[in-house]
Tab-separated table of C-alpha atoms in Angstrom:
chain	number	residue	atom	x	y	z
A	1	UNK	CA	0.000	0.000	0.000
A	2	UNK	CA	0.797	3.467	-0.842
A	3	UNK	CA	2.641	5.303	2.257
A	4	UNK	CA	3.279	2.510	4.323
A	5	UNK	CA	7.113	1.584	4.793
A	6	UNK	CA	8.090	-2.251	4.148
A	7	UNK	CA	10.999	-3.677	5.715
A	8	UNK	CA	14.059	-4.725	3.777
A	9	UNK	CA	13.500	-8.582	4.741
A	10	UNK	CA	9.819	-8.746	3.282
A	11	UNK	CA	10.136	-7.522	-0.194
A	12	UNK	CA	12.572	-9.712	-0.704
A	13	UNK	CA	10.250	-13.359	0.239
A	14	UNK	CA	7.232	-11.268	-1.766
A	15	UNK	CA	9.422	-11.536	-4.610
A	16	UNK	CA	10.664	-14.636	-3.867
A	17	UNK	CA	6.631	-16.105	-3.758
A	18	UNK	CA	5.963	-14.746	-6.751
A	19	UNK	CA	6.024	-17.208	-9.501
A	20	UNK	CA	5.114	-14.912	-12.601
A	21	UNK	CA	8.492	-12.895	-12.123
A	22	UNK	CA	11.637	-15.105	-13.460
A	23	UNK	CA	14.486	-13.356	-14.005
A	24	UNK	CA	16.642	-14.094	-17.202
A	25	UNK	CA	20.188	-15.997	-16.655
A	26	UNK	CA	23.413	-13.146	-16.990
A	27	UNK	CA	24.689	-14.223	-20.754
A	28	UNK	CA	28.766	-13.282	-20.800
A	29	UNK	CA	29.062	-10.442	-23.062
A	30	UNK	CA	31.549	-10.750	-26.028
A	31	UNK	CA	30.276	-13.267	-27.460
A	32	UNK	CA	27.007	-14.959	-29.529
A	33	UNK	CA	25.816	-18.713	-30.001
A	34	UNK	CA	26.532	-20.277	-32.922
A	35	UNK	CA	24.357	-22.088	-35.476
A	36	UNK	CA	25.712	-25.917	-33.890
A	37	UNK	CA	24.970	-25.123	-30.554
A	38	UNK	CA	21.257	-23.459	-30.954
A	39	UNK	CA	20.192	-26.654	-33.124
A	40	UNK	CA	18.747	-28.787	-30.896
A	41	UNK	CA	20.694	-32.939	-30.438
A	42	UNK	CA	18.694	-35.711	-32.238
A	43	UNK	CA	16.453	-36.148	-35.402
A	44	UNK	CA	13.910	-33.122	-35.411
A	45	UNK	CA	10.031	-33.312	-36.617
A	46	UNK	CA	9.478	-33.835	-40.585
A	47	UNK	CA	10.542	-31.070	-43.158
A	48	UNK	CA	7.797	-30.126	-45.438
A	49	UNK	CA	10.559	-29.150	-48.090
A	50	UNK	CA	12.104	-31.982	-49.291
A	51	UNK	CA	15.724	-31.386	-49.073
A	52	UNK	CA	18.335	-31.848	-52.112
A	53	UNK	CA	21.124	-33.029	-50.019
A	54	UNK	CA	19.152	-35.649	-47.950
A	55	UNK	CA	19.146	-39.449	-49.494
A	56	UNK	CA	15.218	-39.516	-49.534
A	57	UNK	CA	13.198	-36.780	-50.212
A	58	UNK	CA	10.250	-35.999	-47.422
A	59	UNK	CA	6.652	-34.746	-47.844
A	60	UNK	CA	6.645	-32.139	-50.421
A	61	UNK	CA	3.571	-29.471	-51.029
A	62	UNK	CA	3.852	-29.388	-54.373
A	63	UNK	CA	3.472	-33.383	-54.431
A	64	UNK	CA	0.545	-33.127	-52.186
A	65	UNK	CA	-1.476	-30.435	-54.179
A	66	UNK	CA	-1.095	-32.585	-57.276
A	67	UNK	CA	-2.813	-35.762	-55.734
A	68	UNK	CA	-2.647	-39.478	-56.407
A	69	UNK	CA	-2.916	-39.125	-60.148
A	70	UNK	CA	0.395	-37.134	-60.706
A	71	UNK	CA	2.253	-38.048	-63.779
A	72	UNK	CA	5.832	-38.381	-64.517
A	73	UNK	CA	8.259	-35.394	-63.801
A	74	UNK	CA	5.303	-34.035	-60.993
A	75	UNK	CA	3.097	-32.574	-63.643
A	76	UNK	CA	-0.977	-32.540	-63.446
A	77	UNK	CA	-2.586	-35.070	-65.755
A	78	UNK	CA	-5.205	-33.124	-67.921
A	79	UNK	CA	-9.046	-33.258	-66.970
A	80	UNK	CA	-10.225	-33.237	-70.571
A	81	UNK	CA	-10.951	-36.813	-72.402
A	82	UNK	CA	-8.388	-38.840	-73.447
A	83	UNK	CA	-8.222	-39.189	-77.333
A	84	UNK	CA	-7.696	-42.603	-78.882
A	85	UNK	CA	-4.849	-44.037	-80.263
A	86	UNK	CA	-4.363	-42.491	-83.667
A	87	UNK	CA	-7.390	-39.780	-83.734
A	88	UNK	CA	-6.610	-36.469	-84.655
A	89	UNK	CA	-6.376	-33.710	-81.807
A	90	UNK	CA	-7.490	-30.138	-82.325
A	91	UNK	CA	-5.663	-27.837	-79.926
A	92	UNK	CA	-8.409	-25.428	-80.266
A	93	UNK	CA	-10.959	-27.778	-78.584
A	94	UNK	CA	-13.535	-27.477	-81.074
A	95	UNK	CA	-14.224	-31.392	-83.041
A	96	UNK	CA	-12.176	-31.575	-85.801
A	97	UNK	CA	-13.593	-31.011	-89.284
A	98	UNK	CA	-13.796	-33.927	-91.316
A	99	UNK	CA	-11.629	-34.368	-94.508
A	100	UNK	CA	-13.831	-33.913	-97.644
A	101	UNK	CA	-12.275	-35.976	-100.903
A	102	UNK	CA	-13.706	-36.222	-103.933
A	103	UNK	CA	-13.171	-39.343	-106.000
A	104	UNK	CA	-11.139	-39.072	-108.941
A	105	UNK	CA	-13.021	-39.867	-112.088
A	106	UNK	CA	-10.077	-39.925	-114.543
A	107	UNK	CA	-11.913	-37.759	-116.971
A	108	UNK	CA	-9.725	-35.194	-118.916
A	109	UNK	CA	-12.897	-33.460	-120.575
A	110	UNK	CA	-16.113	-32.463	-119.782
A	111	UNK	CA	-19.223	-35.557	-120.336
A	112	UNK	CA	-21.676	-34.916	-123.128
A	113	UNK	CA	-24.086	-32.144	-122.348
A	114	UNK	CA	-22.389	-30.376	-119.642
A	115	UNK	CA	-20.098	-28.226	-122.084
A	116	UNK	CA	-19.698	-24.375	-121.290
A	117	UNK	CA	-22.470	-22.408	-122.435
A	118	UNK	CA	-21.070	-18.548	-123.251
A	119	UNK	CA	-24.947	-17.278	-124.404
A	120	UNK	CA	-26.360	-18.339	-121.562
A	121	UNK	CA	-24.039	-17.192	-119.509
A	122	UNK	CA	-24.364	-13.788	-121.255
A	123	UNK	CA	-27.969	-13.372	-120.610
A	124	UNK	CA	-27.244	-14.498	-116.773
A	125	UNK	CA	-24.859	-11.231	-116.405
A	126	UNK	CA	-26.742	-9.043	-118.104
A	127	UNK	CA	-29.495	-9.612	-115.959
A	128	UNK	CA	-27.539	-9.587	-112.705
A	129	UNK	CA	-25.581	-6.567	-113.244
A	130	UNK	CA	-28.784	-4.687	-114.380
A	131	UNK	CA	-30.434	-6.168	-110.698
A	132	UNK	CA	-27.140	-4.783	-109.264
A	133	UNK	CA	-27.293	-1.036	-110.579
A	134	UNK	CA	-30.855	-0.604	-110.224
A	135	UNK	CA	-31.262	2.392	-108.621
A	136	UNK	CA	-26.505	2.896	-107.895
A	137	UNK	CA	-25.067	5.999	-108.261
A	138	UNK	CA	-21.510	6.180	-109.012
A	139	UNK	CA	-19.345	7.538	-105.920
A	140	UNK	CA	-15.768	7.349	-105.841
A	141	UNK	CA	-15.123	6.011	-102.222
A	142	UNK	CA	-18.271	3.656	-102.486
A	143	UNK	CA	-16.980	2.096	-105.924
A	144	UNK	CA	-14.713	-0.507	-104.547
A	145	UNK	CA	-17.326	-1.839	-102.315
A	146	UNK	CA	-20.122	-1.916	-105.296
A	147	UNK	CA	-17.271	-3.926	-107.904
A	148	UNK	CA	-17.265	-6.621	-105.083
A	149	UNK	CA	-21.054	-6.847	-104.173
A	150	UNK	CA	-21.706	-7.355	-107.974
A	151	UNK	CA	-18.713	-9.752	-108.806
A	152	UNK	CA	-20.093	-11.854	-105.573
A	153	UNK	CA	-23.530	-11.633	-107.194
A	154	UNK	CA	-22.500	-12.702	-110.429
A	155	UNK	CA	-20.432	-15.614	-109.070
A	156	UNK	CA	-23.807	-16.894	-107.453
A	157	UNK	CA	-25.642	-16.508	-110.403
A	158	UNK	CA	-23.496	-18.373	-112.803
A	159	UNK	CA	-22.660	-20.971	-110.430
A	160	UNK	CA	-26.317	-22.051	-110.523
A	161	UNK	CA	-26.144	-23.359	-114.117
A	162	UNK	CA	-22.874	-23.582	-115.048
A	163	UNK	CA	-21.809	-27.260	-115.887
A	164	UNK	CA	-20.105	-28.983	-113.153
A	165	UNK	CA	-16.515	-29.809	-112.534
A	166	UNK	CA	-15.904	-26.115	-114.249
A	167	UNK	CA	-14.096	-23.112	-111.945
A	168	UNK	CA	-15.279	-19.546	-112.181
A	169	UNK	CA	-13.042	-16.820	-112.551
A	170	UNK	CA	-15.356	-13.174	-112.566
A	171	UNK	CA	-13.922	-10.021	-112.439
A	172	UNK	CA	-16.213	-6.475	-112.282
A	173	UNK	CA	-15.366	-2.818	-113.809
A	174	UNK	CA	-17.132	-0.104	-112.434
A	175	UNK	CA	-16.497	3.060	-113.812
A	176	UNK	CA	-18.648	6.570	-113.965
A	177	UNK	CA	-20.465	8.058	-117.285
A	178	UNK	CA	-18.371	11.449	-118.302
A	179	UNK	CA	-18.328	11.065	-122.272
A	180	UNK	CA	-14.769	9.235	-121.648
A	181	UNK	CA	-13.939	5.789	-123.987
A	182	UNK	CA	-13.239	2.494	-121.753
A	183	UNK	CA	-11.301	-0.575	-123.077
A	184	UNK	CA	-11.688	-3.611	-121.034
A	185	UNK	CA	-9.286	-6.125	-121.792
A	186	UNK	CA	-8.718	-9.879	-120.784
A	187	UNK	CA	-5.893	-12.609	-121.039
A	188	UNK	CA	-6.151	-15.766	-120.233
A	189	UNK	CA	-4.298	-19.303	-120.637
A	190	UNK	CA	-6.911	-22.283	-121.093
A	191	UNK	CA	-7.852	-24.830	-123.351
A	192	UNK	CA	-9.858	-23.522	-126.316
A	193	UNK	CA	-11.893	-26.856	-126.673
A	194	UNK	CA	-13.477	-26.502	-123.378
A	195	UNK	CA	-13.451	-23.778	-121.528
A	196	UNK	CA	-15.030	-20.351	-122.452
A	197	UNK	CA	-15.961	-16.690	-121.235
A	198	UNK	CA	-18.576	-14.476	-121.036
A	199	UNK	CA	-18.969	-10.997	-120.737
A	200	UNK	CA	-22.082	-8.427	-120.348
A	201	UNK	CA	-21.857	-4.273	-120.382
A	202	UNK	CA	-24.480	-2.253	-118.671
A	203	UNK	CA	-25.044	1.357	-118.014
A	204	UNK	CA	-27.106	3.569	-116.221
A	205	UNK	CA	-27.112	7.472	-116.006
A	206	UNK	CA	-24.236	7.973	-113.808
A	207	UNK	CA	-22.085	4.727	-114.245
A	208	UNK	CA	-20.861	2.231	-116.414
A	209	UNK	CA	-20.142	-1.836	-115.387
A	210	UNK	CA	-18.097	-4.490	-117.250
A	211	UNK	CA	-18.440	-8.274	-116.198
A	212	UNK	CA	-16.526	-10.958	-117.325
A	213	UNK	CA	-16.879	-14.607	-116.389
A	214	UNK	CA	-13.922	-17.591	-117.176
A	215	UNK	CA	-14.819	-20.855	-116.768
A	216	UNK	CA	-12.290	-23.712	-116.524
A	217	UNK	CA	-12.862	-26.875	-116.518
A	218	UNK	CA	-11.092	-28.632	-113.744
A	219	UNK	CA	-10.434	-32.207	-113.020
């Protein structure tokens, strides 16, 4: 208690009694323990990094996250489906596509009746260029896109009644009307017998279009 005097002889068996209070051991100064004589004698508890030195690796987290069904080398085996032996794999996980072959016939030339027809071909692009440039005017920025919407029309057109086993080659010339002359000229390598062209010119008040159709007969 506060103001009360306590004899020399008391204070010292209080703090004697008291078993909360230890006091540390005096250390020598000058010097530190070293690393042998901190580790503790005898085998210690189990690692959880296996070490490289040690003859047998111990428990290892990595080997524990990847469960019973690890693979060689520690890697995770994959969760998707195993493909067969000698299927085809696509990496982008979509089913692969089929290969489409077409069986050789061995013909060099085109069967009776199914030769190229360049009139009726005529009449086709005549008729699809004039659906085409119905109601177009010519614009200079918008004339690349209008070539390629009519040579992808023409293309359809054609390819309903051309003969099969032929290839289509169409190209488109869109120009505008201004009182100017246009040549539209075509080369091409084929065979004269049986393959063929076709080619169709319509106009309208502000522009002009060529079309011209190959067709090749292909084997």
């Amino acid at each position: 208690m506060a103001g009360r005097p306590v004899p020399p002889g008391s204070q010292e068996e209080e703090t004697a009694k008291d078993p909360g209070l230890k006091l540390a051991p005096a250390r020598p100064l000058g010097r530190l323990p070293s690393i042998d004589e901190t580790r503790p004698a005898g085998p210690g508890p189990a690692s959880r990094r296996g070490s490289v030195l040690g003859p047998a690796s111990s428990f290892s987290r990595c080997n524990s996250l990847a469960g019973p069904g690890v693979g060689p080398g520690g890697r995770r085996p994959s969760l998707g489906p195993t493909p067969l032996l000698g299927s085809r794999v696509s990496f982008s996980g979509l089913p692969p596509v089929p290969a489409c072959r077409a069986v050789p016939s061995y013909r060099t030339e085109p069967a009776p009746g199914e030769h190229w027809q360049a009139a009726r071909t005529q009449r086709t692009l005549e008729a699809a260029l004039a659906e085409g440039l119905r109601d177009a005017c010519y614009v200079g920025a918008e004339a690349g896109r209008l070539a390629r919407e009519l040579c992808e029309l023409v293309r359809v057109r054609v390819r309903e009644l051309s003969p099969p086993r032929y290839k289509l080659v169409c190209s488109v010339v869109v120009g505008p009307r201004a009182g100017q002359g246009v040549l539209v000229v075509s080369r091409a390598l084929w065979d004269a017998e049986h393959d063929g062209l076709a080619s169709a010119v319509v106009t309208n008040a502000s522009l002009f279009a060529v079309a011209t159709v190959h067709g090749l007969y292909c084997e």
